[in-house]
Amino acid sequence: MRAHFVIGGVPVRLDPSLPILVAVFGFFAILQSGDPHATAKFLLLFPLVIGAILGHELGHAFAGRAFGLAPFVILHALGGVTVFPPRAIRALSFGRRIVVTLAGPGVGLVLGAGVLLALVYGGLEPRTLGREMIELSVYVTLGWSLLNLIPILPLDGGHVVAIVLERAFGEAGMRAARVASIVLSLAAGASLWLLFGDPLFAIFGGLLAFSNYRAHRHERTARDEAPLRAATDRATAALAEGDLAGARRLVEPVLADDPGGETRTRALHVLAWAALEEGDLESARRRLAELPPRVRPDAYLEGRVRLRSGEASGAIGPLLEALEDRREPEVADALARALVEAGRVDELRALLESPARARDLGAEPLRRVARGVEGDAPALGAALSEALFARFADPRDALDAAVARARSDDPSGARAWIDRAVEAGVDDAALRARPELAALREGRLESAVEAER
């Protein structure tokens, strides 16, 4: 998952569901209220709510980074989540896990306290836009933080309880925290509905209870499938070492137990890779077809299978996706083969026309693809090297374009790109190192001498 922006080294992604929810709430609660400041309050609601949730999640994120974790923040309609590598967060000490958990609401409490002081001592007149926005800020910061301290999962207070119970009773403690969260969610939602007469409290409590029920089932499945996952891990390691028969022996009993979810997906991937490496293309395709519904196969595997099946055009998309994810030489080489066999480079040129995608991927993987294409299809390779030079302005790409033009029997184009390469900083030694340019280089020097005369 790609970040939309980075704050203090923490990647952050804003899911569209959050601004949509803010807009819906603002429309009904503010724009329909007849408030003279309704429009301004509606517009200010977006940075206020999103900023408060972001501050909360960054509290978790920065605390985790202080302990060596690599967080990723996602802001969504239910508030937000700070994702840490599961093994890394569980490897933290008891005290550090508590600190990371409480850092989020801690930021909100500090911000809320400051806003509350501004409300009390700021001297703002009642019914002014400034005072009303500060009052709303108190609810958004302090209210959100206090809500998160309720001891119900997945709220932060619930996570603190779960960490304590897990430390005391192991996995049984986590199960107890889930069951308690289900009961408390339903009880709290029903009680608040009866107390205030608003069924939204019951709906919210029901959603929390359902969330915990699903998580409880997922965790139980994960515990039951732990031995199968271990066998799949060993099969993956055997596959990486080239022991195809060993990988199959380890993973076939896993599928016989009919696991679900990720375990089944990984087992099928191992068998598909083993079949592909053995040249059994039909078995590889069959294993991919057995993947659970709505599960995408590994992009590199899918691209390789399509390429071996003679579907070069269909392989380009998955291989390009794999290159963006992995940036590995073998992926670049497979993509180059697909582009050559398909006889087009449109998708890669489109990527280079996107500054963000090209910057994220970097020049080196793309340069390897261009050179791989140039080896078999010089004209296509020239087009890619020229597009690379247009995006990154690297002299090596101009030199590659000149070589590709020379190899594709385009001397005038090659001379033009020699000139551009020299203008970009390519020296005479680099030109001499490319034998394809020798005759063109001599002609260029002779033309320069004649021009001086």
Coordinates of C-alpha atoms in Angstrom, one line a residue:
M1 CA 0.0 0.0 0.0
R2 CA 1.4 3.4 -1.0
A3 CA 1.5 6.4 1.2
H4 CA -0.1 9.7 0.1
F5 CA 2.4 11.8 2.1
V6 CA 5.1 11.4 4.8
I7 CA 5.3 13.3 8.1
G8 CA 8.5 13.0 10.1
G9 CA 9.5 9.9 8.3
V10 CA 6.1 8.2 8.9
P11 CA 4.2 7.3 5.7
V12 CA 0.5 8.3 5.9
R13 CA -2.4 7.2 3.7
L14 CA -5.8 9.1 3.7
D15 CA -8.6 6.7 2.8
P16 CA -11.4 8.6 0.9
S17 CA -13.9 7.2 3.4
L18 CA -12.8 9.7 6.1
P19 CA -13.4 12.9 4.2
I20 CA -16.6 11.5 2.9
L21 CA -17.8 10.7 6.4
V22 CA -16.8 14.2 7.6
A23 CA -18.7 15.7 4.7
V24 CA -21.9 13.7 5.4
F25 CA -21.7 14.5 9.1
G26 CA -21.0 18.2 8.4
F27 CA -23.9 18.4 5.9
F28 CA -26.5 17.1 8.3
A29 CA -25.1 18.5 11.6
I30 CA -23.9 21.9 10.3
L31 CA -25.1 22.9 6.9
Q32 CA -28.7 22.0 7.8
S33 CA -28.7 23.7 11.1
G34 CA -29.4 27.3 10.0
D35 CA -26.2 28.5 11.8
P36 CA -25.0 31.8 10.3
H37 CA -21.5 30.4 10.3
A38 CA -22.5 27.1 8.8
T39 CA -20.5 27.3 5.6
A40 CA -17.3 28.4 7.4
K41 CA -17.7 25.7 10.1
F42 CA -18.4 23.0 7.5
L43 CA -15.1 23.9 5.6
L44 CA -13.1 24.1 8.9
L45 CA -14.5 20.8 10.0
F46 CA -12.3 18.9 7.5
P47 CA -8.8 20.0 8.7
L48 CA -10.1 19.9 12.3
V49 CA -11.3 16.3 12.4
I50 CA -8.6 14.9 10.0
G51 CA -5.9 16.8 11.9
A52 CA -7.1 15.5 15.3
I53 CA -7.2 11.9 14.1
L54 CA -3.8 12.3 12.4
G55 CA -2.3 13.7 15.6
H56 CA -3.6 10.7 17.5
E57 CA -2.1 8.2 15.1
L58 CA 1.2 10.0 14.9
G59 CA 1.4 9.7 18.7
H60 CA 1.4 5.9 18.3
A61 CA 3.7 6.1 15.3
F62 CA 6.4 8.3 16.8
A63 CA 6.4 6.3 20.0
G64 CA 6.9 3.2 18.0
R65 CA 9.7 4.7 15.9
A66 CA 11.4 5.7 19.2
F67 CA 11.6 1.9 19.9
G68 CA 12.8 1.0 16.5
L69 CA 9.5 0.1 14.8
A70 CA 8.5 1.1 11.2
P71 CA 4.9 2.5 11.4
F72 CA 2.5 3.1 8.6
V73 CA -0.6 5.3 9.3
I74 CA -3.9 4.9 7.6
L75 CA -6.7 7.4 8.2
H76 CA -10.2 6.0 7.5
A77 CA -13.8 6.5 8.4
L78 CA -13.6 4.6 11.7
G79 CA -10.8 7.0 12.8
G80 CA -7.5 5.6 11.8
V81 CA -4.9 2.9 12.5
T82 CA -1.2 2.8 12.9
V83 CA 0.2 -0.4 11.5
F84 CA 3.4 -1.9 12.8
P85 CA 5.2 -5.1 11.7
P86 CA 3.3 -7.7 13.8
R87 CA 6.4 -9.6 15.0
A88 CA 8.2 -6.3 15.8
I89 CA 5.5 -4.9 18.0
R90 CA 5.0 -8.1 19.8
A91 CA 8.7 -8.3 20.5
L92 CA 8.6 -5.0 22.5
S93 CA 8.7 -5.2 26.2
F94 CA 5.4 -5.0 28.2
G95 CA 6.1 -1.5 29.3
R96 CA 7.0 -0.3 25.7
R97 CA 3.8 -1.8 24.3
I98 CA 1.8 0.1 26.9
V99 CA 3.6 3.4 26.0
V100 CA 3.0 2.9 22.3
T101 CA -0.7 2.2 22.9
L102 CA -1.2 5.2 25.2
A103 CA 0.8 7.7 23.1
G104 CA -2.1 8.2 20.7
P105 CA -4.7 9.3 23.3
G106 CA -1.9 11.1 25.2
V107 CA -1.4 13.4 22.2
G108 CA -5.1 14.1 22.0
L109 CA -5.3 14.8 25.8
V110 CA -2.4 17.3 25.6
L111 CA -3.9 19.1 22.6
G112 CA -7.3 19.1 24.1
A113 CA -6.0 20.5 27.3
G114 CA -4.4 23.4 25.4
V115 CA -7.6 24.0 23.4
L116 CA -9.6 23.9 26.7
L117 CA -7.3 26.6 28.2
A118 CA -7.8 28.7 25.1
L119 CA -11.5 28.4 25.5
V120 CA -11.5 29.3 29.2
Y121 CA -9.0 32.1 29.1
G122 CA -9.0 33.2 25.5
G123 CA -11.6 35.9 26.1
L124 CA -13.6 35.0 22.9
E125 CA -17.1 36.3 22.7
P126 CA -19.9 33.8 22.8
R127 CA -21.6 32.8 19.5
T128 CA -18.6 33.9 17.4
L129 CA -17.1 31.6 14.8
G130 CA -13.8 31.4 16.6
R131 CA -15.3 30.4 20.0
E132 CA -17.6 27.8 18.4
M133 CA -14.7 26.2 16.5
I134 CA -12.6 26.1 19.7
E135 CA -15.6 24.4 21.5
L136 CA -15.8 21.9 18.7
S137 CA -12.0 21.3 18.9
V138 CA -12.4 20.4 22.6
Y139 CA -14.9 17.6 21.7
V140 CA -12.7 16.4 18.8
T141 CA -9.5 16.2 20.7
L142 CA -10.4 15.5 24.4
G143 CA -13.6 13.6 23.4
W144 CA -11.9 11.4 20.9
S145 CA -9.0 10.6 23.3
L146 CA -11.3 9.8 26.3
L147 CA -13.4 7.6 24.0
N148 CA -10.3 5.7 23.0
L149 CA -9.5 5.0 26.6
I150 CA -12.7 3.0 27.1
P151 CA -11.5 -0.6 27.8
I152 CA -13.1 -2.1 24.7
L153 CA -11.1 -3.5 21.7
P154 CA -10.2 -2.1 19.2
L155 CA -10.0 1.1 21.2
D156 CA -6.7 1.9 22.9
G157 CA -8.0 1.3 26.3
G158 CA -9.1 -2.2 25.2
H159 CA -5.6 -2.8 23.8
V160 CA -4.1 -1.9 27.2
V161 CA -6.4 -4.4 28.9
A162 CA -5.5 -7.0 26.3
I163 CA -1.7 -6.5 26.7
V164 CA -2.1 -6.8 30.5
L165 CA -4.2 -10.0 30.3
E166 CA -2.0 -11.5 27.6
R167 CA 1.1 -10.9 29.8
A168 CA -0.7 -12.6 32.7
F169 CA -2.5 -15.5 31.0
G170 CA -1.0 -15.8 27.5
E171 CA -3.3 -16.5 24.6
A172 CA -6.1 -17.2 27.0
G173 CA -5.8 -13.6 28.2
M174 CA -6.3 -12.3 24.6
R175 CA -9.4 -14.5 24.2
A176 CA -10.8 -13.1 27.4
A177 CA -10.2 -9.5 26.3
R178 CA -12.1 -10.3 23.0
V179 CA -15.1 -11.8 24.8
A180 CA -15.1 -9.0 27.4
S181 CA -15.1 -6.5 24.6
I182 CA -18.1 -8.1 22.9
V183 CA -20.1 -8.1 26.1
L184 CA -19.1 -4.6 27.1
S185 CA -19.8 -3.2 23.6
L186 CA -23.3 -4.6 23.6
A187 CA -24.0 -3.6 27.2
A188 CA -22.7 0.0 26.7
G189 CA -24.5 0.5 23.5
A190 CA -27.9 -0.7 24.9
S191 CA -27.4 1.3 28.2
L192 CA -26.6 4.6 26.3
W193 CA -29.5 4.0 24.0
L194 CA -31.9 3.7 27.0
L195 CA -30.3 6.6 28.8
F196 CA -30.3 9.1 25.9
G197 CA -32.9 7.6 23.6
D198 CA -30.6 7.6 20.6
P199 CA -30.3 4.3 18.7
L200 CA -27.0 5.4 17.2
F201 CA -25.3 4.3 20.5
A202 CA -26.7 0.8 20.1
I203 CA -25.6 0.7 16.5
F204 CA -22.1 1.8 17.4
G205 CA -21.9 -0.8 20.2
G206 CA -23.1 -3.5 17.9
L207 CA -20.4 -2.6 15.3
L208 CA -17.7 -2.8 18.0
A209 CA -19.1 -6.2 19.2
F210 CA -19.2 -7.5 15.6
S211 CA -15.6 -6.2 15.0
N212 CA -14.4 -8.2 18.0
Y213 CA -16.4 -11.3 17.1
R214 CA -14.7 -11.3 13.6
A215 CA -11.3 -10.7 15.2
H216 CA -11.9 -13.5 17.7
R217 CA -12.7 -15.9 14.9
H218 CA -9.7 -14.8 12.9
E219 CA -7.4 -15.3 15.8
R220 CA -8.9 -18.8 16.6
T221 CA -8.3 -19.8 12.9
A222 CA -4.8 -18.5 13.1
R223 CA -4.0 -20.6 16.2
D224 CA -5.5 -23.7 14.6
E225 CA -3.5 -23.2 11.4
A226 CA -0.2 -22.4 13.1
P227 CA 1.3 -25.8 12.3
L228 CA 0.2 -25.5 8.7
R229 CA 1.7 -22.1 8.4
A230 CA 5.0 -23.5 9.7
A231 CA 5.0 -26.2 7.1
T232 CA 4.3 -23.6 4.4
D233 CA 7.2 -21.5 5.7
R234 CA 9.5 -24.5 5.3
A235 CA 8.2 -25.2 1.9
T236 CA 8.8 -21.6 0.8
A237 CA 12.4 -21.9 2.1
A238 CA 12.9 -25.2 0.2
L239 CA 11.5 -23.5 -3.0
A240 CA 14.0 -20.6 -2.6
E241 CA 16.8 -23.2 -2.3
G242 CA 15.7 -24.9 -5.5
D243 CA 14.4 -28.0 -3.8
L244 CA 11.2 -28.3 -5.8
A245 CA 10.4 -31.8 -4.8
G246 CA 10.9 -31.0 -1.1
A247 CA 8.7 -28.0 -1.4
R248 CA 5.9 -30.1 -2.8
R249 CA 6.3 -32.8 -0.2
L250 CA 5.9 -30.2 2.6
V251 CA 3.0 -28.3 1.2
E252 CA 0.7 -31.0 -0.3
P253 CA -0.3 -32.2 3.2
V254 CA -1.2 -28.6 4.0
L255 CA -3.7 -28.4 1.2
A256 CA -5.1 -31.8 2.2
D257 CA -6.1 -30.2 5.5
D258 CA -8.1 -27.7 3.5
P259 CA -6.9 -24.5 5.2
G260 CA -8.4 -21.2 4.4
G261 CA -7.2 -17.6 3.9
E262 CA -3.5 -16.8 3.7
T263 CA -2.3 -20.4 4.5
R264 CA -4.1 -21.8 1.5
T265 CA -3.0 -18.9 -0.7
R266 CA 0.7 -19.4 0.2
A267 CA 0.5 -23.2 -0.3
L268 CA -1.0 -22.8 -3.8
H269 CA 1.7 -20.3 -4.6
V270 CA 4.4 -22.7 -3.6
L271 CA 3.0 -25.4 -5.8
A272 CA 2.4 -23.0 -8.7
W273 CA 6.0 -21.8 -8.5
A274 CA 7.4 -25.4 -8.3
A275 CA 5.3 -26.4 -11.4
L276 CA 6.5 -23.4 -13.3
E277 CA 10.1 -24.0 -12.5
E278 CA 9.7 -27.7 -13.6
G279 CA 8.2 -26.6 -16.9
D280 CA 4.7 -27.9 -16.0
L281 CA 2.8 -24.9 -17.2
E282 CA -0.6 -26.5 -17.1
S283 CA -0.2 -27.4 -13.4
A284 CA 1.0 -23.9 -12.6
R285 CA -2.1 -22.4 -14.3
R286 CA -4.4 -24.8 -12.5
R287 CA -2.9 -24.0 -9.1
L288 CA -3.5 -20.2 -9.7
A289 CA -7.1 -21.0 -10.7
E290 CA -7.6 -22.7 -7.3
L291 CA -6.8 -19.5 -5.3
P292 CA -9.6 -18.3 -3.1
P293 CA -12.1 -15.9 -4.6
R294 CA -11.0 -12.3 -4.8
V295 CA -7.3 -13.2 -4.0
R296 CA -4.9 -11.9 -6.5
P297 CA -1.9 -14.1 -7.3
D298 CA 1.6 -12.9 -6.8
A299 CA 2.1 -10.4 -9.6
Y300 CA 5.5 -11.8 -10.6
L301 CA 4.2 -15.4 -10.7
E302 CA 1.2 -14.4 -12.7
G303 CA 3.4 -12.4 -15.1
R304 CA 5.8 -15.3 -15.5
V305 CA 3.0 -17.8 -16.1
R306 CA 1.4 -15.5 -18.7
L307 CA 4.7 -15.0 -20.4
R308 CA 5.4 -18.7 -20.6
S309 CA 1.9 -19.2 -22.0
G310 CA 2.5 -16.9 -24.9
E311 CA 0.4 -14.1 -23.5
A312 CA 3.1 -11.4 -23.6
S313 CA 0.7 -8.5 -23.7
G314 CA -1.2 -9.9 -20.7
A315 CA 2.1 -10.4 -18.8
I316 CA 3.2 -6.8 -19.0
G317 CA 0.7 -5.4 -16.4
P318 CA 1.5 -8.0 -13.7
L319 CA 5.2 -7.8 -14.3
L320 CA 5.2 -4.0 -14.1
E321 CA 3.3 -4.2 -10.9
A322 CA 5.8 -6.7 -9.6
L323 CA 8.7 -4.4 -10.5
E324 CA 7.1 -1.5 -8.7
D325 CA 6.7 -3.7 -5.6
R326 CA 10.1 -5.6 -5.7
R327 CA 12.6 -3.8 -8.0
E328 CA 14.5 -7.0 -8.5
P329 CA 16.7 -7.7 -11.5
E330 CA 14.9 -10.9 -12.5
V331 CA 11.6 -9.1 -12.5
A332 CA 13.1 -6.4 -14.8
D333 CA 14.4 -9.1 -17.1
A334 CA 11.1 -10.8 -17.3
L335 CA 9.3 -7.5 -18.1
A336 CA 11.9 -6.8 -20.8
R337 CA 11.1 -10.1 -22.4
A338 CA 7.4 -9.5 -22.3
L339 CA 7.8 -6.0 -23.9
V340 CA 9.9 -7.5 -26.7
E341 CA 7.5 -10.3 -27.4
A342 CA 4.5 -8.0 -27.3
G343 CA 6.3 -5.5 -29.5
R344 CA 5.2 -2.4 -27.5
V345 CA 6.4 -0.4 -24.5
D346 CA 3.2 1.8 -24.0
E347 CA 2.7 0.8 -20.3
L348 CA 6.3 1.6 -19.4
R349 CA 6.3 4.9 -21.2
A350 CA 3.0 5.8 -19.5
L351 CA 4.7 5.1 -16.1
L352 CA 7.6 7.4 -17.0
E353 CA 5.1 10.2 -17.8
S354 CA 3.9 10.0 -14.2
P355 CA 6.5 11.8 -12.0
A356 CA 5.3 10.2 -8.8
R357 CA 5.4 6.6 -10.1
A358 CA 8.7 7.0 -11.9
R359 CA 10.3 8.6 -8.8
D360 CA 9.0 5.9 -6.5
L361 CA 10.3 3.1 -8.7
G362 CA 13.6 4.8 -9.5
A363 CA 15.7 4.9 -12.6
E364 CA 17.9 1.8 -12.2
P365 CA 15.1 -0.9 -12.5
L366 CA 13.7 0.9 -15.5
R367 CA 17.2 1.3 -17.0
R368 CA 17.7 -2.5 -16.7
V369 CA 14.4 -3.1 -18.5
A370 CA 15.3 -0.6 -21.3
R371 CA 18.7 -2.3 -21.8
G372 CA 17.1 -5.7 -21.8
V373 CA 14.6 -4.6 -24.5
E374 CA 17.4 -3.0 -26.5
G375 CA 19.2 -6.3 -26.8
D376 CA 16.5 -7.9 -28.8
A377 CA 14.4 -4.9 -30.1
P378 CA 16.7 -1.9 -30.5
A379 CA 14.0 0.5 -31.7
L380 CA 11.8 -0.2 -28.7
G381 CA 14.9 0.0 -26.4
A382 CA 15.7 3.4 -28.0
A383 CA 12.2 4.6 -27.2
L384 CA 12.5 3.6 -23.6
S385 CA 16.0 5.1 -23.1
E386 CA 14.8 8.4 -24.6
A387 CA 11.8 8.4 -22.3
L388 CA 14.1 7.6 -19.4
F389 CA 16.4 10.6 -20.3
A390 CA 13.3 12.9 -20.6
R391 CA 12.3 11.9 -17.0
F392 CA 15.6 11.6 -15.2
A393 CA 18.1 13.6 -17.4
D394 CA 20.8 11.0 -16.8
P395 CA 23.6 11.1 -19.4
R396 CA 23.7 7.2 -19.4
D397 CA 20.2 7.1 -20.8
A398 CA 21.1 9.4 -23.7
L399 CA 24.1 7.3 -24.4
D400 CA 22.0 4.1 -24.4
A401 CA 19.5 5.8 -26.7
A402 CA 22.4 6.6 -29.1
V403 CA 23.5 3.0 -29.1
A404 CA 20.0 1.7 -29.6
R405 CA 19.5 4.0 -32.5
A406 CA 22.8 2.9 -34.1
R407 CA 21.8 -0.8 -33.7
S408 CA 18.4 -0.1 -35.3
D409 CA 20.1 1.3 -38.4
D410 CA 19.1 4.9 -37.6
P411 CA 22.5 6.8 -38.0
S412 CA 21.0 10.2 -38.0
G413 CA 19.0 9.5 -34.8
A414 CA 22.1 8.0 -33.3
R415 CA 24.2 11.1 -34.1
A416 CA 21.6 13.3 -32.6
W417 CA 21.6 11.3 -29.4
I418 CA 25.4 11.3 -29.3
D419 CA 25.2 15.1 -29.3
R420 CA 22.7 15.1 -26.5
A421 CA 24.8 12.6 -24.5
V422 CA 27.8 14.8 -24.8
E423 CA 25.8 17.9 -23.9
A424 CA 24.5 16.1 -20.8
G425 CA 28.1 15.3 -19.7
V426 CA 29.2 12.0 -21.4
D427 CA 33.0 12.2 -22.0
D428 CA 35.0 10.8 -24.8
A429 CA 36.1 7.8 -22.8
A430 CA 32.5 6.7 -22.4
L431 CA 31.8 7.1 -26.1
R432 CA 34.9 5.0 -27.0
A433 CA 33.7 2.3 -24.7
R434 CA 30.6 1.7 -26.9
P435 CA 31.9 0.1 -30.1
E436 CA 28.5 0.5 -31.8
L437 CA 29.2 4.3 -31.9
A438 CA 32.7 4.1 -33.2
A439 CA 32.0 5.0 -36.9
L440 CA 29.3 7.5 -36.0
R441 CA 31.6 9.1 -33.4
E442 CA 34.4 9.5 -36.0
G443 CA 32.0 11.0 -38.5
R444 CA 30.8 13.4 -35.8
L445 CA 34.4 14.5 -35.1
E446 CA 35.1 14.9 -38.8
S447 CA 32.0 17.1 -39.1
A448 CA 33.2 19.2 -36.2
V449 CA 36.6 19.7 -37.8
E450 CA 35.1 20.7 -41.1
A451 CA 32.8 23.1 -39.3
E452 CA 35.8 24.7 -37.5
R453 CA 37.5 25.2 -40.9

